[in-house]
Amino acid sequence: MSPSGTLILIMAIAVLAPLLAYGVNRWFPVPLVIFEILLGVLVGPDVLGWATSHGEVIDTLSDLGLAMLIFLAGYETDFGSVQGSTLRRSIGAWTLALAVGLGIAFALTGGQATRSFVIGTALTSTALGTVLPILRDADDLRGRFGALVLAFGAVGEFGPVVAMALLLSGRSAGRSAELLLAFAAITTAAVIWALRARPPWFSRVVERTLHTSGQFAVRFVMLLLAAMLGLSRVFGLDILLGAFAAGVIARLVLRGAGPESRKEVLGKIETMGFGFLVPLFFIVTGIEFDLAALLDGGRALALLPAFLVLFLLVRGLPMYALAPPGLGRRDRGALMLYGSTALPLVVAITTIGLDDRVITTGEAAALVGAAMLSVLVFPLAALRLRDGVARPSPDSEDTEAW
């Protein structure tokens, strides 16, 4: 199929997926991303063969979809509220997960360093960008629980990206650390600039162009995203690091706009992301999924459930253990399940591993397959645990100190 035909097919799947999700959700909730990925697998080369290849345009759009997913995760993360004990616990839980994940990976690979870095880092990620729509649809973003998922999940997004830059860049650890510090210094300067009060004209221009062809705020946010993606490329870092940083900076910049304008700008960005780019990324992930490699090898198929359990043990257990005191057992379990949900970074990390030829296609398929199952199984279990828990009303805020 030609690239244009593949794009039409992808967009048709993007329209069909929410219809299927709507129909199925009348009986039990299934995350929309599952339908997007499974339909991508269905039309891919290992099943129907309708989408056997795609061109540079679709590859670029898919990369932008992943960047937009991580950007929105960064935007949703309010680091102003992630402080003190919660921040320390979030970092501690991820650091412990990395140590355990690398240890298990070294045991699985017989001590092969680079291969272990790929597998171990993949086991520590949290698919915050995937979890966010589920939390939003369940009205769970507000209040203490939603803030905790965002805090632990943000470290689960940011930590593996930093680990990728240090461990999987192909450079020496010292050189990678130097580049990370330089990127961090520029990002910190951007954050300090974003924290400054915006001049009066800024909010006026944002408001006056919201419903015109000008769309100043949307264009400004896209400029921030492009600039941070470009900066990460200049420093030889993964674009996910730039995308996450852009989301954090954009949130701070838009504080200078009025509350209603800020919500409307975010709505427009989400429309661009969840309406076009993000589903395209997940569908392409399904098309590229190597189902044959997973089913042909006995070891790869056996690794799939093993990796699924390891996501829960390596990433989830430290979160359960280090969750703030006073959090109920059901909420603690739900936090563990949401935090163990993985996919986008697993796809990115395994892609690097395959490009560098340090992991096999079977191992990559098993990791990605386990990550897809985690998106299906863990959020559903978390929703069950949270079922019946009172949510804060739309006009109230949970101000409990945590």
CSV table of N, CA, C and O in Angstrom, one decimal, residues 228-337:
chain,number,residue,atom,x,y,z
A,228,MET,N,12.6,22.9,22.1
A,228,MET,CA,13.1,21.9,23.0
A,228,MET,C,13.5,20.6,22.4
A,228,MET,O,14.5,20.0,22.7
A,229,LEU,N,12.7,20.2,21.4
A,229,LEU,CA,13.0,19.0,20.6
A,229,LEU,C,14.3,19.3,19.8
A,229,LEU,O,15.2,18.4,19.8
A,230,GLY,N,14.5,20.5,19.2
A,230,GLY,CA,15.7,20.8,18.5
A,230,GLY,C,16.9,20.8,19.5
A,230,GLY,O,18.0,20.4,19.1
A,231,LEU,N,16.7,21.4,20.7
A,231,LEU,CA,17.8,21.5,21.6
A,231,LEU,C,18.2,20.1,22.1
A,231,LEU,O,19.4,19.9,22.2
A,232,SER,N,17.3,19.2,22.3
A,232,SER,CA,17.7,17.8,22.7
A,232,SER,C,18.5,17.2,21.5
A,232,SER,O,19.4,16.4,21.8
A,233,ARG,N,18.1,17.4,20.3
A,233,ARG,CA,18.8,16.9,19.2
A,233,ARG,C,20.2,17.4,19.1
A,233,ARG,O,21.2,16.7,18.8
A,234,VAL,N,20.4,18.8,19.3
A,234,VAL,CA,21.7,19.4,19.3
A,234,VAL,C,22.6,18.7,20.3
A,234,VAL,O,23.8,18.5,20.0
A,235,PHE,N,22.1,18.4,21.5
A,235,PHE,CA,22.9,17.8,22.5
A,235,PHE,C,23.0,16.3,22.4
A,235,PHE,O,23.6,15.6,23.2
A,236,GLY,N,22.4,15.7,21.3
A,236,GLY,CA,22.5,14.3,21.1
A,236,GLY,C,21.7,13.5,22.1
A,236,GLY,O,22.0,12.3,22.4
A,237,LEU,N,20.6,14.1,22.7
A,237,LEU,CA,19.7,13.4,23.6
A,237,LEU,C,18.4,13.0,23.0
A,237,LEU,O,18.1,13.5,21.9
A,238,ASP,N,17.7,12.1,23.6
A,238,ASP,CA,16.5,11.6,23.1
A,238,ASP,C,15.5,12.8,23.1
A,238,ASP,O,15.4,13.6,24.0
A,239,ILE,N,14.6,12.8,22.0
A,239,ILE,CA,13.7,13.9,21.9
A,239,ILE,C,12.6,13.9,23.0
A,239,ILE,O,12.0,14.9,23.3
A,240,LEU,N,12.4,12.7,23.7
A,240,LEU,CA,11.5,12.6,24.8
A,240,LEU,C,11.9,13.6,25.9
A,240,LEU,O,11.0,14.1,26.6
A,241,LEU,N,13.2,13.7,26.1
A,241,LEU,CA,13.6,14.6,27.2
A,241,LEU,C,13.2,16.0,26.9
A,241,LEU,O,12.7,16.8,27.7
A,242,GLY,N,13.4,16.4,25.6
A,242,GLY,CA,13.0,17.8,25.2
A,242,GLY,C,11.5,18.0,25.2
A,242,GLY,O,11.0,19.0,25.6
A,243,ALA,N,10.7,16.9,24.9
A,243,ALA,CA,9.3,17.0,24.9
A,243,ALA,C,8.7,17.2,26.3
A,243,ALA,O,7.8,18.1,26.5
A,244,PHE,N,9.3,16.5,27.2
A,244,PHE,CA,8.8,16.6,28.6
A,244,PHE,C,9.1,17.9,29.2
A,244,PHE,O,8.3,18.6,29.8
A,245,ALA,N,10.4,18.4,28.9
A,245,ALA,CA,10.8,19.7,29.4
A,245,ALA,C,9.9,20.8,28.8
A,245,ALA,O,9.5,21.8,29.5
A,246,ALA,N,9.5,20.7,27.5
A,246,ALA,CA,8.7,21.7,26.8
A,246,ALA,C,7.3,21.7,27.5
A,246,ALA,O,6.7,22.8,27.6
A,247,GLY,N,6.8,20.6,27.9
A,247,GLY,CA,5.5,20.6,28.6
A,247,GLY,C,5.5,21.3,29.9
A,247,GLY,O,4.6,22.1,30.2
A,248,VAL,N,6.6,21.1,30.6
A,248,VAL,CA,6.7,21.8,31.9
A,248,VAL,C,6.8,23.3,31.7
A,248,VAL,O,6.2,24.1,32.4
A,249,ILE,N,7.7,23.7,30.8
A,249,ILE,CA,7.9,25.1,30.5
A,249,ILE,C,6.6,25.8,30.0
A,249,ILE,O,6.2,26.9,30.4
A,250,ALA,N,5.9,25.1,29.1
A,250,ALA,CA,4.6,25.6,28.6
A,250,ALA,C,3.6,25.9,29.7
A,250,ALA,O,2.9,26.9,29.7
A,251,ARG,N,3.5,25.0,30.6
A,251,ARG,CA,2.6,25.1,31.7
A,251,ARG,C,2.9,26.4,32.5
A,251,ARG,O,2.0,27.2,32.9
A,252,LEU,N,4.2,26.6,32.8
A,252,LEU,CA,4.6,27.8,33.5
A,252,LEU,C,4.3,29.1,32.7
A,252,LEU,O,3.9,30.1,33.3
A,253,VAL,N,4.6,29.1,31.4
A,253,VAL,CA,4.4,30.2,30.6
A,253,VAL,C,3.0,30.6,30.5
A,253,VAL,O,2.6,31.8,30.7
A,254,LEU,N,2.1,29.7,30.4
A,254,LEU,CA,0.7,30.0,30.2
A,254,LEU,C,0.0,30.4,31.5
A,254,LEU,O,-1.2,30.8,31.5
A,255,ARG,N,0.8,30.3,32.6
A,255,ARG,CA,0.2,30.9,33.9
A,255,ARG,C,-0.1,32.4,33.8
A,255,ARG,O,-0.9,32.9,34.5
A,256,GLY,N,0.7,33.0,32.8
A,256,GLY,CA,0.5,34.4,32.6
A,256,GLY,C,-0.8,34.8,31.9
A,256,GLY,O,-1.2,35.9,31.8
A,257,ALA,N,-1.5,33.8,31.3
A,257,ALA,CA,-2.8,34.0,30.7
A,257,ALA,C,-3.9,33.8,31.7
A,257,ALA,O,-3.7,33.2,32.8
A,258,GLY,N,-5.1,34.3,31.4
A,258,GLY,CA,-6.2,34.1,32.3
A,258,GLY,C,-6.6,32.7,32.4
A,258,GLY,O,-6.3,31.8,31.6
A,259,PRO,N,-7.2,32.3,33.6
A,259,PRO,CA,-7.6,30.9,33.8
A,259,PRO,C,-8.4,30.3,32.7
A,259,PRO,O,-8.2,29.2,32.2
A,260,GLU,N,-9.4,31.0,32.2
A,260,GLU,CA,-10.3,30.5,31.1
A,260,GLU,C,-9.5,30.3,29.8
A,260,GLU,O,-9.6,29.3,29.1
A,261,SER,N,-8.6,31.3,29.5
A,261,SER,CA,-7.8,31.2,28.3
A,261,SER,C,-6.8,30.1,28.4
A,261,SER,O,-6.6,29.3,27.4
A,262,ARG,N,-6.3,29.8,29.6
A,262,ARG,CA,-5.3,28.8,29.8
A,262,ARG,C,-6.0,27.4,29.5
A,262,ARG,O,-5.4,26.5,28.9
A,263,LYS,N,-7.2,27.2,30.1
A,263,LYS,CA,-7.9,26.0,29.8
A,263,LYS,C,-8.3,25.8,28.4
A,263,LYS,O,-8.2,24.7,27.8
A,264,GLU,N,-8.6,26.9,27.7
A,264,GLU,CA,-9.0,26.7,26.3
A,264,GLU,C,-7.8,26.4,25.4
A,264,GLU,O,-7.9,25.6,24.5
A,265,VAL,N,-6.6,27.0,25.8
A,265,VAL,CA,-5.4,26.7,25.0
A,265,VAL,C,-5.0,25.3,25.2
A,265,VAL,O,-4.7,24.6,24.2
A,266,LEU,N,-5.1,24.8,26.4
A,266,LEU,CA,-4.8,23.4,26.7
A,266,LEU,C,-5.7,22.5,25.9
A,266,LEU,O,-5.3,21.4,25.3
A,267,GLY,N,-7.0,22.9,25.9
A,267,GLY,CA,-8.0,22.1,25.1
A,267,GLY,C,-7.6,22.0,23.6
A,267,GLY,O,-7.8,20.9,23.0
A,268,LYS,N,-7.1,23.1,23.1
A,268,LYS,CA,-6.8,23.1,21.7
A,268,LYS,C,-5.5,22.2,21.4
A,268,LYS,O,-5.5,21.5,20.4
A,269,ILE,N,-4.6,22.2,22.4
A,269,ILE,CA,-3.4,21.4,22.2
A,269,ILE,C,-3.8,19.9,22.4
A,269,ILE,O,-3.3,19.1,21.6
A,270,GLU,N,-4.7,19.6,23.3
A,270,GLU,CA,-5.1,18.2,23.5
A,270,GLU,C,-5.9,17.8,22.2
A,270,GLU,O,-5.8,16.6,21.8
A,271,THR,N,-6.6,18.7,21.6
A,271,THR,CA,-7.4,18.3,20.4
A,271,THR,C,-6.4,17.9,19.3
A,271,THR,O,-6.6,16.9,18.6
A,272,MET,N,-5.3,18.7,19.2
A,272,MET,CA,-4.3,18.4,18.2
A,272,MET,C,-3.6,17.1,18.5
A,272,MET,O,-3.3,16.3,17.6
A,273,GLY,N,-3.3,16.9,19.8
A,273,GLY,CA,-2.6,15.7,20.2
A,273,GLY,C,-3.5,14.4,20.2
A,273,GLY,O,-3.2,13.5,19.4
A,274,PHE,N,-4.5,14.4,21.0
A,274,PHE,CA,-5.3,13.2,21.1
A,274,PHE,C,-6.3,13.0,19.9
A,274,PHE,O,-6.8,11.9,19.7
A,275,GLY,N,-6.5,14.1,19.1
A,275,GLY,CA,-7.3,13.9,18.0
A,275,GLY,C,-6.6,13.5,16.7
A,275,GLY,O,-7.2,13.0,15.8
A,276,PHE,N,-5.3,13.6,16.7
A,276,PHE,CA,-4.6,13.3,15.5
A,276,PHE,C,-3.2,12.6,15.7
A,276,PHE,O,-3.0,11.4,15.4
A,277,LEU,N,-2.3,13.3,16.4
A,277,LEU,CA,-0.9,12.8,16.4
A,277,LEU,C,-0.8,11.6,17.4
A,277,LEU,O,-0.1,10.6,17.0
A,278,VAL,N,-1.3,11.6,18.6
A,278,VAL,CA,-1.1,10.5,19.5
A,278,VAL,C,-1.7,9.2,19.0
A,278,VAL,O,-1.1,8.2,19.1
A,279,PRO,N,-3.0,9.2,18.5
A,279,PRO,CA,-3.5,7.9,18.0
A,279,PRO,C,-2.7,7.4,16.8
A,279,PRO,O,-2.5,6.2,16.7
A,280,LEU,N,-2.1,8.3,16.0
A,280,LEU,CA,-1.3,7.9,14.9
A,280,LEU,C,-0.1,7.1,15.4
A,280,LEU,O,0.3,6.1,14.9
A,281,PHE,N,0.5,7.6,16.5
A,281,PHE,CA,1.7,6.9,17.1
A,281,PHE,C,1.3,5.5,17.5
A,281,PHE,O,2.1,4.6,17.3
A,282,PHE,N,0.2,5.4,18.2
A,282,PHE,CA,-0.1,4.1,18.8
A,282,PHE,C,-0.5,3.1,17.7
A,282,PHE,O,-0.2,1.9,17.7
A,283,ILE,N,-1.2,3.6,16.6
A,283,ILE,CA,-1.6,2.7,15.5
A,283,ILE,C,-0.3,2.3,14.8
A,283,ILE,O,-0.2,1.1,14.4
A,284,VAL,N,0.6,3.2,14.5
A,284,VAL,CA,1.9,2.8,13.9
A,284,VAL,C,2.7,1.8,14.8
A,284,VAL,O,3.3,0.9,14.2
A,285,THR,N,2.6,2.0,16.1
A,285,THR,CA,3.2,1.0,17.0
A,285,THR,C,2.6,-0.4,16.7
A,285,THR,O,3.4,-1.4,16.7
A,286,GLY,N,1.3,-0.5,16.6
A,286,GLY,CA,0.7,-1.8,16.3
A,286,GLY,C,1.1,-2.3,14.9
A,286,GLY,O,1.4,-3.5,14.8
A,287,ILE,N,1.2,-1.5,13.9
A,287,ILE,CA,1.6,-1.9,12.6
A,287,ILE,C,3.0,-2.5,12.6
A,287,ILE,O,3.3,-3.5,12.0
A,288,GLU,N,3.9,-1.8,13.4
A,288,GLU,CA,5.3,-2.2,13.4
A,288,GLU,C,5.6,-3.3,14.4
A,288,GLU,O,6.7,-3.9,14.4
A,289,PHE,N,4.6,-3.7,15.2
A,289,PHE,CA,4.8,-4.8,16.2
A,289,PHE,C,5.1,-6.1,15.5
A,289,PHE,O,4.4,-6.6,14.6
A,290,ASP,N,6.2,-6.7,15.9
A,290,ASP,CA,6.7,-8.0,15.2
A,290,ASP,C,6.0,-9.2,15.8
A,290,ASP,O,6.6,-9.9,16.7
A,291,LEU,N,4.8,-9.4,15.4
A,291,LEU,CA,4.0,-10.5,16.0
A,291,LEU,C,4.6,-11.9,15.6
A,291,LEU,O,4.6,-12.8,16.4
A,292,ALA,N,5.2,-12.0,14.4
A,292,ALA,CA,5.8,-13.2,14.0
A,292,ALA,C,7.0,-13.6,14.9
A,292,ALA,O,7.2,-14.8,15.3
A,293,ALA,N,7.8,-12.6,15.2
A,293,ALA,CA,9.0,-12.9,16.1
A,293,ALA,C,8.5,-13.3,17.5
A,293,ALA,O,9.2,-14.2,18.1
A,294,LEU,N,7.4,-12.8,17.9
A,294,LEU,CA,6.9,-13.2,19.2
A,294,LEU,C,6.3,-14.6,19.2
A,294,LEU,O,6.6,-15.4,20.1
A,295,LEU,N,5.6,-15.0,18.2
A,295,LEU,CA,5.0,-16.3,18.1
A,295,LEU,C,5.9,-17.4,17.6
A,295,LEU,O,5.7,-18.6,17.9
A,296,ASP,N,6.9,-17.0,16.8
A,296,ASP,CA,7.8,-18.1,16.3
A,296,ASP,C,8.8,-18.7,17.3
A,296,ASP,O,9.1,-19.8,17.2
A,297,GLY,N,9.2,-17.9,18.2
A,297,GLY,CA,10.2,-18.3,19.2
A,297,GLY,C,9.6,-18.7,20.5
A,297,GLY,O,8.9,-17.9,21.1
A,298,GLY,N,9.9,-19.9,21.0
A,298,GLY,CA,9.3,-20.2,22.3
A,298,GLY,C,9.8,-19.4,23.5
A,298,GLY,O,9.1,-19.0,24.4
A,299,ARG,N,11.1,-18.9,23.4
A,299,ARG,CA,11.7,-18.1,24.4
A,299,ARG,C,11.0,-16.7,24.5
A,299,ARG,O,10.6,-16.2,25.6
A,300,ALA,N,10.8,-16.1,23.3
A,300,ALA,CA,10.1,-14.8,23.3
A,300,ALA,C,8.7,-14.9,23.8
A,300,ALA,O,8.3,-14.0,24.6
A,301,LEU,N,8.0,-15.9,23.5
A,301,LEU,CA,6.6,-16.0,24.0
A,301,LEU,C,6.6,-16.2,25.5
A,301,LEU,O,5.8,-15.7,26.2
A,302,ALA,N,7.6,-17.0,26.0
A,302,ALA,CA,7.7,-17.2,27.5
A,302,ALA,C,8.1,-16.0,28.2
A,302,ALA,O,7.7,-15.8,29.4
A,303,LEU,N,8.9,-15.1,27.5
A,303,LEU,CA,9.3,-13.9,28.2
A,303,LEU,C,8.2,-12.9,28.4
A,303,LEU,O,8.2,-12.0,29.3
A,304,LEU,N,7.2,-12.9,27.5
A,304,LEU,CA,6.1,-12.0,27.6
A,304,LEU,C,5.4,-11.9,28.9
A,304,LEU,O,5.4,-10.9,29.6
A,305,PRO,N,4.9,-13.0,29.5
A,305,PRO,CA,4.3,-13.0,30.8
A,305,PRO,C,5.3,-12.7,31.9
A,305,PRO,O,5.0,-12.0,32.9
A,306,ALA,N,6.6,-13.1,31.7
A,306,ALA,CA,7.6,-12.8,32.6
A,306,ALA,C,7.8,-11.3,32.7
A,306,ALA,O,7.9,-10.8,33.8
A,307,PHE,N,7.9,-10.7,31.6
A,307,PHE,CA,8.1,-9.2,31.6
A,307,PHE,C,6.9,-8.5,32.2
A,307,PHE,O,7.1,-7.5,32.9
A,308,LEU,N,5.7,-9.0,31.9
A,308,LEU,CA,4.5,-8.4,32.5
A,308,LEU,C,4.6,-8.4,34.0
A,308,LEU,O,4.3,-7.4,34.7
A,309,VAL,N,5.0,-9.5,34.6
A,309,VAL,CA,5.1,-9.6,36.0
A,309,VAL,C,6.2,-8.7,36.5
A,309,VAL,O,6.1,-8.1,37.6
A,310,LEU,N,7.3,-8.7,35.8
A,310,LEU,CA,8.4,-7.8,36.2
A,310,LEU,C,8.1,-6.4,36.2
A,310,LEU,O,8.6,-5.6,37.0
A,311,PHE,N,7.3,-5.9,35.2
A,311,PHE,CA,6.8,-4.5,35.3
A,311,PHE,C,6.2,-4.2,36.6
A,311,PHE,O,6.4,-3.2,37.3
A,312,LEU,N,5.4,-5.2,37.1
A,312,LEU,CA,4.7,-5.0,38.4
A,312,LEU,C,5.6,-5.0,39.6
A,312,LEU,O,5.5,-4.2,40.5
A,313,LEU,N,6.5,-6.0,39.5
A,313,LEU,CA,7.5,-6.2,40.7
A,313,LEU,C,8.5,-5.1,40.7
A,313,LEU,O,8.8,-4.5,41.7
A,314,VAL,N,9.2,-4.9,39.5
A,314,VAL,CA,10.3,-3.9,39.5
A,314,VAL,C,9.8,-2.5,39.7
A,314,VAL,O,10.4,-1.7,40.5
A,315,ARG,N,8.8,-2.1,39.0
A,315,ARG,CA,8.3,-0.7,39.0
A,315,ARG,C,7.3,-0.5,40.1
A,315,ARG,O,7.3,0.5,40.8
A,316,GLY,N,6.3,-1.5,40.2
A,316,GLY,CA,5.2,-1.3,41.1
A,316,GLY,C,5.5,-1.4,42.6
A,316,GLY,O,5.0,-0.6,43.4
A,317,LEU,N,6.2,-2.5,43.0
A,317,LEU,CA,6.5,-2.7,44.4
A,317,LEU,C,7.2,-1.6,45.1
A,317,LEU,O,6.8,-1.2,46.2
A,318,PRO,N,8.2,-1.0,44.5
A,318,PRO,CA,8.8,0.2,45.2
A,318,PRO,C,7.8,1.3,45.4
A,318,PRO,O,7.9,2.0,46.4
A,319,MET,N,6.9,1.5,44.4
A,319,MET,CA,5.9,2.6,44.6
A,319,MET,C,5.0,2.3,45.7
A,319,MET,O,4.6,3.1,46.5
A,320,TYR,N,4.5,1.0,45.8
A,320,TYR,CA,3.7,0.5,46.9
A,320,TYR,C,4.3,0.7,48.2
A,320,TYR,O,3.7,1.2,49.2
A,321,ALA,N,5.6,0.4,48.3
A,321,ALA,CA,6.3,0.5,49.6
A,321,ALA,C,6.6,1.9,50.0
A,321,ALA,O,6.6,2.2,51.2
A,322,LEU,N,6.9,2.8,49.0
A,322,LEU,CA,7.3,4.2,49.3
A,322,LEU,C,6.2,5.2,49.2
A,322,LEU,O,6.4,6.4,49.2
A,323,ALA,N,4.9,4.7,49.0
A,323,ALA,CA,3.8,5.6,48.9
A,323,ALA,C,3.6,6.3,50.2
A,323,ALA,O,4.0,5.8,51.3
A,324,PRO,N,3.1,7.6,50.2
A,324,PRO,CA,3.0,8.3,51.5
A,324,PRO,C,2.2,7.6,52.5
A,324,PRO,O,1.2,6.9,52.2
A,325,PRO,N,2.6,7.7,53.8
A,325,PRO,CA,1.8,7.1,54.9
A,325,PRO,C,0.4,7.7,54.9
A,325,PRO,O,0.2,8.8,54.6
A,326,GLY,N,-0.5,6.9,55.3
A,326,GLY,CA,-1.9,7.3,55.4
A,326,GLY,C,-2.7,7.0,54.1
A,326,GLY,O,-3.9,7.1,54.1
A,327,LEU,N,-2.0,6.6,53.1
A,327,LEU,CA,-2.7,6.3,51.8
A,327,LEU,C,-3.3,4.9,52.0
A,327,LEU,O,-2.6,3.9,52.4
A,328,GLY,N,-4.6,4.7,51.8
A,328,GLY,CA,-5.3,3.5,52.0
A,328,GLY,C,-4.7,2.3,51.1
A,328,GLY,O,-4.1,2.6,50.1
A,329,ARG,N,-5.0,1.1,51.5
A,329,ARG,CA,-4.5,0.0,50.8
A,329,ARG,C,-5.0,-0.1,49.4
A,329,ARG,O,-4.2,-0.4,48.5
A,330,ARG,N,-6.2,0.2,49.2
A,330,ARG,CA,-6.8,0.2,47.8
A,330,ARG,C,-6.1,1.3,46.9
A,330,ARG,O,-5.8,1.0,45.8
A,331,ASP,N,-6.0,2.5,47.5
A,331,ASP,CA,-5.3,3.5,46.7
A,331,ASP,C,-3.9,3.2,46.5
A,331,ASP,O,-3.3,3.5,45.4
A,332,ARG,N,-3.2,2.6,47.5
A,332,ARG,CA,-1.8,2.2,47.3
A,332,ARG,C,-1.7,1.2,46.2
A,332,ARG,O,-0.8,1.3,45.4
A,333,GLY,N,-2.6,0.2,46.2
A,333,GLY,CA,-2.6,-0.8,45.2
A,333,GLY,C,-2.8,-0.2,43.8
A,333,GLY,O,-2.2,-0.5,42.8
A,334,ALA,N,-3.8,0.8,43.7
A,334,ALA,CA,-4.1,1.4,42.4
A,334,ALA,C,-2.9,2.2,42.0
A,334,ALA,O,-2.6,2.3,40.8
A,335,LEU,N,-2.2,2.9,42.9
A,335,LEU,CA,-1.0,3.7,42.5
A,335,LEU,C,0.0,2.8,41.9
A,335,LEU,O,0.7,3.1,40.9
A,336,MET,N,0.2,1.6,42.6
A,336,MET,CA,1.2,0.6,42.1
A,336,MET,C,0.8,0.1,40.7
A,336,MET,O,1.7,0.0,39.8
A,337,LEU,N,-0.5,-0.1,40.4
A,337,LEU,CA,-0.9,-0.6,39.1
A,337,LEU,C,-0.7,0.5,38.0
A,337,LEU,O,-0.3,0.2,36.9
